[in-house]
Coordinates of C-alpha atoms in Angstrom, one line a residue:
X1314 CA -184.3 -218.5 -179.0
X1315 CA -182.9 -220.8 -176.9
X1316 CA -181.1 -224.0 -178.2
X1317 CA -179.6 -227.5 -177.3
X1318 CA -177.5 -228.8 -179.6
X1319 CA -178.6 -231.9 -180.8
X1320 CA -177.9 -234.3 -184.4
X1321 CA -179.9 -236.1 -186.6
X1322 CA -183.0 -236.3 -188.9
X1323 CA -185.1 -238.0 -186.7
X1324 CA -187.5 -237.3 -183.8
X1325 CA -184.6 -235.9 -180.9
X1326 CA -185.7 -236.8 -177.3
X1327 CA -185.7 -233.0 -175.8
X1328 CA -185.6 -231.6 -172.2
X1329 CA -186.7 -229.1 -170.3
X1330 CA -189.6 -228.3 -172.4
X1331 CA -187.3 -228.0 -175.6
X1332 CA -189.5 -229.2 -179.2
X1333 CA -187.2 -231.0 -181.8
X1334 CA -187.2 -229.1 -184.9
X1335 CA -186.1 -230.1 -188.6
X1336 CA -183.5 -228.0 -189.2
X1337 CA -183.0 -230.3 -193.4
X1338 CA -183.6 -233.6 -194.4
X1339 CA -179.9 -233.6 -192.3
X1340 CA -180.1 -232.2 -189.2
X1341 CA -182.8 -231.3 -186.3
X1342 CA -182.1 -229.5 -182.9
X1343 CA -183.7 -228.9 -179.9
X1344 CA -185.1 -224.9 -179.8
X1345 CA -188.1 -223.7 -177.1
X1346 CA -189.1 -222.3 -181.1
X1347 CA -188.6 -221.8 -184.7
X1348 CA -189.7 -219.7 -187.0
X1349 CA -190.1 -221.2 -190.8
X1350 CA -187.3 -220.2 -193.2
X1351 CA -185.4 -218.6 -190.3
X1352 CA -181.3 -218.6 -191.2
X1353 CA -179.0 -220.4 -188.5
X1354 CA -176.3 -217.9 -188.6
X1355 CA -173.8 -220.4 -187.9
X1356 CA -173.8 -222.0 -191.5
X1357 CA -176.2 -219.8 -193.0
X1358 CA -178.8 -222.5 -193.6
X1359 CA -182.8 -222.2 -192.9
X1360 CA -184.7 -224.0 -190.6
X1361 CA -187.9 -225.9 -192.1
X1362 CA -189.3 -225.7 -188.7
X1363 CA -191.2 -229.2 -189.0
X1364 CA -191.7 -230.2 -185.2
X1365 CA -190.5 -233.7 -185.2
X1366 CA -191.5 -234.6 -181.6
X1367 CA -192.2 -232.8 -178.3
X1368 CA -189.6 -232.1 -175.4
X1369 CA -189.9 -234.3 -171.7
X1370 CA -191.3 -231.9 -169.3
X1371 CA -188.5 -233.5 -166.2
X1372 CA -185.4 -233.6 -168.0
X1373 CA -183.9 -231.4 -165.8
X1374 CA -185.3 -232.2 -162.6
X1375 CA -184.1 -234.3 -160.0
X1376 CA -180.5 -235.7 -161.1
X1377 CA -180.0 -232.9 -162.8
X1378 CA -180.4 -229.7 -162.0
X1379 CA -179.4 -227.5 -164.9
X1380 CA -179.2 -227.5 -168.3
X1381 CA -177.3 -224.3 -169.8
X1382 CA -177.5 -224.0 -173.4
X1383 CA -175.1 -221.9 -174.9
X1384 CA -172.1 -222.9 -171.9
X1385 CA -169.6 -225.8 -171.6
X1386 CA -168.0 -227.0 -168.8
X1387 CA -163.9 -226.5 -167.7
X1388 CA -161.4 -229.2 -167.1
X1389 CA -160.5 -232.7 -169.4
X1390 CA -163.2 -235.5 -170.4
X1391 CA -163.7 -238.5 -168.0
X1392 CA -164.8 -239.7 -171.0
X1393 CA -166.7 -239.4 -174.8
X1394 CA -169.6 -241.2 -176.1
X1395 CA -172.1 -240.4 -178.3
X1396 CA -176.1 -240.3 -176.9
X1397 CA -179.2 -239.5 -178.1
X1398 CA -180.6 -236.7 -175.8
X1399 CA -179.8 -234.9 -173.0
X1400 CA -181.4 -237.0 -170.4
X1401 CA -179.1 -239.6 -171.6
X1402 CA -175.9 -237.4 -170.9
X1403 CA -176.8 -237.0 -167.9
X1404 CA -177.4 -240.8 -166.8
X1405 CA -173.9 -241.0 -167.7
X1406 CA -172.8 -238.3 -165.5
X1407 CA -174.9 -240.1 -162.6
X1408 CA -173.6 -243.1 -162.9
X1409 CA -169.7 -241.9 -162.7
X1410 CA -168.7 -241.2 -159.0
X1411 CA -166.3 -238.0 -160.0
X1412 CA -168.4 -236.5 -162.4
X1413 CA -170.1 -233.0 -161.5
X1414 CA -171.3 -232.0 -164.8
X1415 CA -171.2 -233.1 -168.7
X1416 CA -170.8 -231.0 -172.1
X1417 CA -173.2 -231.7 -174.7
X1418 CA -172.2 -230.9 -178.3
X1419 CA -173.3 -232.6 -181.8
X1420 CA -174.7 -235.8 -179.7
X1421 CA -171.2 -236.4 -177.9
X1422 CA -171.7 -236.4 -174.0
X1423 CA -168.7 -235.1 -172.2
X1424 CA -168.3 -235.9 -168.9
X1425 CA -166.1 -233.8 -166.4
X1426 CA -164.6 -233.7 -163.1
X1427 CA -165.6 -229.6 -163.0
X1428 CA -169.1 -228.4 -162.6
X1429 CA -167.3 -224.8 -163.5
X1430 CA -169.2 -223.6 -167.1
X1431 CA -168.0 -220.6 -169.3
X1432 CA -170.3 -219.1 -172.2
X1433 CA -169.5 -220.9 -175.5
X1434 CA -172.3 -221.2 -178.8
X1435 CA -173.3 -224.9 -179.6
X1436 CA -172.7 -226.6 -176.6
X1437 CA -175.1 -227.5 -173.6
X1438 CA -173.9 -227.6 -170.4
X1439 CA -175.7 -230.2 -167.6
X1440 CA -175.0 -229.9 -164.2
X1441 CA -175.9 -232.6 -161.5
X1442 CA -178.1 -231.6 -158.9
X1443 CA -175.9 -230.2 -155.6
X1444 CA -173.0 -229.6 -157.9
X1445 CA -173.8 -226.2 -158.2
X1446 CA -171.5 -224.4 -161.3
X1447 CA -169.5 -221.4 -161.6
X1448 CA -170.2 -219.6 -164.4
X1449 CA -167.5 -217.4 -166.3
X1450 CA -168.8 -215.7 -168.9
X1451 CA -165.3 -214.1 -170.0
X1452 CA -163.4 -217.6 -170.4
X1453 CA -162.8 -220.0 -173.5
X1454 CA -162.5 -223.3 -172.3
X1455 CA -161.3 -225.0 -175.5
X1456 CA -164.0 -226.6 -177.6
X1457 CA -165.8 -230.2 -176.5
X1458 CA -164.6 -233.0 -177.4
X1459 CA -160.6 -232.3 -178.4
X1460 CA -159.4 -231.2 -174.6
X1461 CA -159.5 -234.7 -173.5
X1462 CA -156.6 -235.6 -176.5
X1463 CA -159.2 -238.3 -178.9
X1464 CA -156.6 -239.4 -181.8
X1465 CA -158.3 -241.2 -184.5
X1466 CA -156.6 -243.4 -187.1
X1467 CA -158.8 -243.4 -190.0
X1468 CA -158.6 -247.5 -191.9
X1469 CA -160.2 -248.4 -195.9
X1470 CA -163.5 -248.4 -193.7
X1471 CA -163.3 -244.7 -192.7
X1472 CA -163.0 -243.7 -196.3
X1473 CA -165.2 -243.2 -199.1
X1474 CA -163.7 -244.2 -202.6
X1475 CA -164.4 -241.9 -204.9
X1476 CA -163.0 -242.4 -207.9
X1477 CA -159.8 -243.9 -209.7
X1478 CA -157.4 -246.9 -208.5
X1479 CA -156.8 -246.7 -204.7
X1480 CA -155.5 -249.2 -202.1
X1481 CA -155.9 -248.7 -198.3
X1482 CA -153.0 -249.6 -196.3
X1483 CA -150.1 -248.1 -193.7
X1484 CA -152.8 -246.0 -192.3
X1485 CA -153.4 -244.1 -195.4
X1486 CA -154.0 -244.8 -199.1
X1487 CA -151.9 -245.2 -202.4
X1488 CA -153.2 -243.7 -205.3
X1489 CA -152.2 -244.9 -209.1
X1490 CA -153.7 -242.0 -211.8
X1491 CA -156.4 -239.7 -211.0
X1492 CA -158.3 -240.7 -208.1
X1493 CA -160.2 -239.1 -204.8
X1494 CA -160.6 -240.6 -201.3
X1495 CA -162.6 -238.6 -198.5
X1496 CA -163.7 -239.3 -195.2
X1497 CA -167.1 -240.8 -193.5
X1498 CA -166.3 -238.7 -190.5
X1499 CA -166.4 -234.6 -190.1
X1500 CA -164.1 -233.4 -187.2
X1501 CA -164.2 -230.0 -185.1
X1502 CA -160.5 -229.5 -185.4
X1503 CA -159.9 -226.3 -183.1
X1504 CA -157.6 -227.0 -180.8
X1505 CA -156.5 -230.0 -182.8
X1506 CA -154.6 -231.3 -185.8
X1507 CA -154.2 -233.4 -188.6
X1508 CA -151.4 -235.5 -189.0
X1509 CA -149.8 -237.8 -192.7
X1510 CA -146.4 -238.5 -194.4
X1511 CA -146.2 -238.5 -198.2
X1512 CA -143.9 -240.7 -200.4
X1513 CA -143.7 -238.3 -203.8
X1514 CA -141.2 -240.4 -205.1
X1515 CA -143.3 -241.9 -207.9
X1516 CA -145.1 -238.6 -208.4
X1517 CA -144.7 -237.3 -211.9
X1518 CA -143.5 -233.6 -213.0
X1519 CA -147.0 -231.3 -212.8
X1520 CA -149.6 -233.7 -211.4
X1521 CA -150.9 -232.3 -208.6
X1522 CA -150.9 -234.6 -205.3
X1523 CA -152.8 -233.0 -201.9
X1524 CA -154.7 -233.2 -198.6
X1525 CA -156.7 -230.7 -197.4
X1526 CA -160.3 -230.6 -195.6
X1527 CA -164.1 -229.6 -197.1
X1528 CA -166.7 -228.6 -195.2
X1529 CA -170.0 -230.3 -196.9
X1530 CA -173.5 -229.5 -194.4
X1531 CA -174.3 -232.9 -195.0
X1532 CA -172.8 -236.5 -193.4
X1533 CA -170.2 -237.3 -196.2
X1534 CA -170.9 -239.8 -198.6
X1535 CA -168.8 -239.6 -201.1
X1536 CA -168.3 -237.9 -204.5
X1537 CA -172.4 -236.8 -204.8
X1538 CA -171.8 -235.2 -201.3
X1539 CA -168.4 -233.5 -202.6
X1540 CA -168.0 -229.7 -202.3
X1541 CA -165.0 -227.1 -202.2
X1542 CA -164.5 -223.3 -202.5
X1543 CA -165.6 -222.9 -206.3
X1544 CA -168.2 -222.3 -208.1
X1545 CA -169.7 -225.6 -209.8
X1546 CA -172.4 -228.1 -209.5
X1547 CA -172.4 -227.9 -206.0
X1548 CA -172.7 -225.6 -203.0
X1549 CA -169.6 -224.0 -202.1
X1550 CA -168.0 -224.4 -199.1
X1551 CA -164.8 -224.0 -196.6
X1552 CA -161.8 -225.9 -198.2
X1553 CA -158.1 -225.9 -196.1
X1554 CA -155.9 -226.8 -198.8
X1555 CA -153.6 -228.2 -195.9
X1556 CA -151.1 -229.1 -198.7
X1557 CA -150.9 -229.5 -202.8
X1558 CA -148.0 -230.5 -204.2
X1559 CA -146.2 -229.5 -207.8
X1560 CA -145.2 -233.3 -208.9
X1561 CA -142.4 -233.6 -206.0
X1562 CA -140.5 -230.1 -206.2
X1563 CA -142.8 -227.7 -204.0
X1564 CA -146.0 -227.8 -202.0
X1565 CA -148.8 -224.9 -201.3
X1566 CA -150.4 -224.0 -198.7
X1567 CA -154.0 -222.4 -199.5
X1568 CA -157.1 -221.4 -197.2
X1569 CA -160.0 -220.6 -198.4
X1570 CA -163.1 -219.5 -196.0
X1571 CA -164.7 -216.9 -198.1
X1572 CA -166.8 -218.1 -201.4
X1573 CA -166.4 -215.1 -203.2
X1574 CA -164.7 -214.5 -206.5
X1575 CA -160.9 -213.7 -206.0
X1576 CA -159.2 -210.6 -205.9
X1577 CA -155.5 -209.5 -204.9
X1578 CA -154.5 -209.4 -201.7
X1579 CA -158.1 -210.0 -200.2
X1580 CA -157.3 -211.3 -196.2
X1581 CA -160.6 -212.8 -196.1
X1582 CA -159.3 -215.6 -197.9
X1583 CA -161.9 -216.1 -200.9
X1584 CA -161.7 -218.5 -204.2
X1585 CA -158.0 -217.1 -204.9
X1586 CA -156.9 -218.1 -201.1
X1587 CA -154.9 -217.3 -198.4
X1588 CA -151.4 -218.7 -199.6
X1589 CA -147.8 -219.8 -198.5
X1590 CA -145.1 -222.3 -200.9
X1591 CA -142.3 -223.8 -199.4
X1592 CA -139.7 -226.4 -202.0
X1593 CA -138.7 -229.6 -201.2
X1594 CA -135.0 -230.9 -201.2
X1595 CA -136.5 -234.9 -200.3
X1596 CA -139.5 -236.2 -201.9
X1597 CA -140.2 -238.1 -198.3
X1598 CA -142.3 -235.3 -196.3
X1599 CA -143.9 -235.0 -193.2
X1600 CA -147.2 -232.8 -192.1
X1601 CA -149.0 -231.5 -189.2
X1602 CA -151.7 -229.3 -190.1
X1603 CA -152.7 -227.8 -186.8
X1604 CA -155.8 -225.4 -186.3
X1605 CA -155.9 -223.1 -183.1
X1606 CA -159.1 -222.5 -181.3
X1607 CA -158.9 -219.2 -182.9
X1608 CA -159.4 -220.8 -186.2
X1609 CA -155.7 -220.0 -187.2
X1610 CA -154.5 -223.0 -189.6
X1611 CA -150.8 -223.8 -189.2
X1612 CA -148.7 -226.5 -191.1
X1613 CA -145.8 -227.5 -190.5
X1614 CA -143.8 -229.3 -193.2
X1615 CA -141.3 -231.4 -191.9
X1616 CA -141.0 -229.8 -188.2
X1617 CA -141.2 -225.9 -190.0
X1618 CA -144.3 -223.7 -190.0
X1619 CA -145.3 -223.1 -193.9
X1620 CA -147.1 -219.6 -192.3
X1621 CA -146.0 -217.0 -194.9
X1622 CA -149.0 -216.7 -196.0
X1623 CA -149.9 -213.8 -198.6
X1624 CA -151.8 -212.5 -197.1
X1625 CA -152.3 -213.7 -193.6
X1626 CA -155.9 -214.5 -192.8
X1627 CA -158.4 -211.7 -191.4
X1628 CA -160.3 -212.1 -187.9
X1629 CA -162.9 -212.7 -190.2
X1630 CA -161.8 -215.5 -192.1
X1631 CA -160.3 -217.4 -188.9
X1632 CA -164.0 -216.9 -187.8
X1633 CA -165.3 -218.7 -190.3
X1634 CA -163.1 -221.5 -189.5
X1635 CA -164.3 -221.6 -186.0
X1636 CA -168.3 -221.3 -186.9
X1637 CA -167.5 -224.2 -189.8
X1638 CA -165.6 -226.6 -187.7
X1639 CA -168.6 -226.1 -184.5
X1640 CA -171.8 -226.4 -186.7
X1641 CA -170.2 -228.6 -190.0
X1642 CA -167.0 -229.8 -188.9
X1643 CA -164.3 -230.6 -191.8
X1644 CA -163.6 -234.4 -194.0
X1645 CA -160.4 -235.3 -195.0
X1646 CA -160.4 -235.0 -198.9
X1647 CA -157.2 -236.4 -201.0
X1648 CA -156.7 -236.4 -204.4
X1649 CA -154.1 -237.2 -207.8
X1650 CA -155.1 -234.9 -210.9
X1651 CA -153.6 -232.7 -213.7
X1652 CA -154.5 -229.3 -214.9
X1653 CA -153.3 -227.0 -211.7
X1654 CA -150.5 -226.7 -209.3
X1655 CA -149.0 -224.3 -207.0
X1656 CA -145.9 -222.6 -207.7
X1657 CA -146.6 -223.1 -212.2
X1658 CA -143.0 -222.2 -213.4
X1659 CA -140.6 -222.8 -210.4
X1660 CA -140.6 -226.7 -210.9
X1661 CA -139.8 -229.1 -214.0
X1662 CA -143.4 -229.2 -216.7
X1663 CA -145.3 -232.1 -217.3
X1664 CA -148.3 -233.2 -219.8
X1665 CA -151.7 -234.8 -218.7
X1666 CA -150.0 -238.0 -220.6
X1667 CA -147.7 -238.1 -217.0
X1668 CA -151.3 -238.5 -215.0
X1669 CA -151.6 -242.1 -215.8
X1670 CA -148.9 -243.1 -214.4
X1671 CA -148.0 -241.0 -211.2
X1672 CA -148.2 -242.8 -208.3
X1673 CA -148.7 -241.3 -204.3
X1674 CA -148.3 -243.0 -201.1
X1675 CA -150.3 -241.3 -198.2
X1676 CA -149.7 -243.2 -194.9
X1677 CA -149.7 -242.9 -190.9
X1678 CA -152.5 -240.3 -190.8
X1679 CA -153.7 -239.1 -187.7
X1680 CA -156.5 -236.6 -186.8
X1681 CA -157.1 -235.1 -183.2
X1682 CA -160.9 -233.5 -183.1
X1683 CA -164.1 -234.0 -181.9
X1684 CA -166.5 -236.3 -184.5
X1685 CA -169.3 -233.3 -185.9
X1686 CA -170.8 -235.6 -188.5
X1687 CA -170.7 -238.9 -189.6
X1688 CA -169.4 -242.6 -187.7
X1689 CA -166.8 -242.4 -185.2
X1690 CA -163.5 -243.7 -186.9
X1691 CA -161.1 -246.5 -185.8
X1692 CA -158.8 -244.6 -182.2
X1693 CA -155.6 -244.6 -182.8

């Protein structure tokens, strides 16, 4: 079945004689069918298959004269905006002198200089008419939407508040007791990073102080959209425990792609996690989490790579990172709690009485991706 990659719960203005199709009360695409109950095997949801509107029957003629589903287009972004349909993307490729051909992926128009097109899931390739395109079905161009170099600098209005006693300030957030921020905004990360400096200063011994990613299937919005790799309330999901720290003596690394019980040694990375410890000698620490287009996660902690992971992650479980971060993307998640923290017996002991008043200082984040779900954030 062919598809074009299209967002949102409303009727999707299709081409080529494309029907929009609820995919859940969250998402529809573009298909030429669907079959009820079907399972994208992407995020392993169903379709509900309610049409939602028909497809134009000209999309594709006349200014532009191809629309490859399943291909994106070589070479960097003249530029990113967000449109409504395909017809749409391609008006914006018309109406730029240098632009042979645009990528299409989760409602994000990329124009480009190239009308060259290798095979890649997800993203719709349009090509304006006399442009021709070279198709290379071998190649990996990157993934839409992070080759061009977007930085986003996330303010107070990019965040949800979860819980607890937060301020928003210094491009980041201060948290006093337990509390929980997380982002509006879901980001495709391959190819990209994320980017923060900590202040555990304040921390006390055994609370644990973090920033890692979830993957919910929904548009974030908050604590009743949370989810993580365990088994609770909610649907499990992808969680990239890009960093949780042991008061201010030692910070963990742990991936988790799998959402199956744990179990030594397991390289697909389930509930137990894929996981590498690194102490600290100054309570002032910088990050860069950075995820290849392979779905290999990478952290550095001040400059050095905190990669020992045991064990390292499977083909499989960098795979899931590269299906999650295409069809869900990730949100930033960030917490202060007691009752767990990496590396139990190498640092000093606390009590849940320290909790209340710890105190962390997140500031000058960054994240380079491509926006998947949710409002585009405030550009660095």
């Amino acid at each position: 079945v062919s598809t074009q990659s299209t967002w949102g719960s409303s009727s999707a203005d299709c081409c080529n004689g494309f029907k929009c199709f609820e995919k859940n009360q969250w998402w529809s695409g573009c298909k030429s069918s669907c079959n009820p109950n079907e399972i994208d095997t992407y995020d392993n949801l169903k379709w509900s298959c309610k049409q939602l509107g028909g497809g134009s029957s000209g999309g594709s003629s006349g200014s532009c004269g191809a629309f490859k589903d399943g291909f994106d287009v070589v070479g960097s972004n003249l530029a990113e905006k967000p449109v409504k349909s395909a017809q749409e993307c391609c008006d914006l490729c018309r109406s730029m002198p240098n632009c042979q051909a645009a990528a299409l992926w989760n409602n994000i128009c990329y124009p480009k200089a190239s009308s060259q097109v290798v095979a890649k899931g997800g993203v719709t390739a349009i090509v304006k008419s006399g442009s021709g395109s070279v198709v290379n079905n071998g190649g990996n161009s990157g993934n839409s939407g992070n080759s061009g170099g977007t930085v986003y600098c996330p303010t107070g209005n990019d965040m949800n508040l979860e819980f607890g006693s937060v301020s928003f300030k210094n491009g980041g957030w201060e948290m006093s007791g337990s509390a929980r921020v997380s982002s509006k905004t879901a980001w495709n990360l391959l190819g990209g990073y994320m980017e923060w400096d900590m202040d555990l200063s304040r921390v006390a011994d055994g609370v644990n102080t973090n920033f890692y990613t979830s993957s919910p299937s929904r548009p974030n919005c908050g604590s009743s959209c949370y989810c993580d790799i365990q088994a609770g309330s909610f649907t499990s999901c992808m969680e990239l425990d890009f960093i949780e720290n042991n008061g201010k003596c030692l910070g963990g690394t742990a991936l988790h792609m799998f959402a199956t019980d744990g179990r030594p040694n397991n390289a697909n990375c389930d509930r137990w996690g894929c996981n590498s410890l690194v102490k600290y000698n100054n309570p002032t620490v910088h990050y860069r989490a950075e995820v290849g287009n392979d779905g290999y996660v990478k952290v550095f902690i001040n400059g050095v790579p905190n990669t020992n992971y045991g064990p390292q992650p499977s083909s499989e479980a960098n795979n899931v990172v590269v299906r999650t971060m295409q069809t869900i993307g990730a949100v930033i998640e960030s917490s202060q709690w007691y009752g767990w923290v990496p590396g139990e017996g190498q640092c000093p002991g606390g009590n849940a009485g320290g909790l209340g008043g710890s105190f962390v200082r997140i500031y000058n984040v960054k994240v380079k991706g491509s926006v998947v779900q949710g409002p585009v954030p405030n550009k660095c």
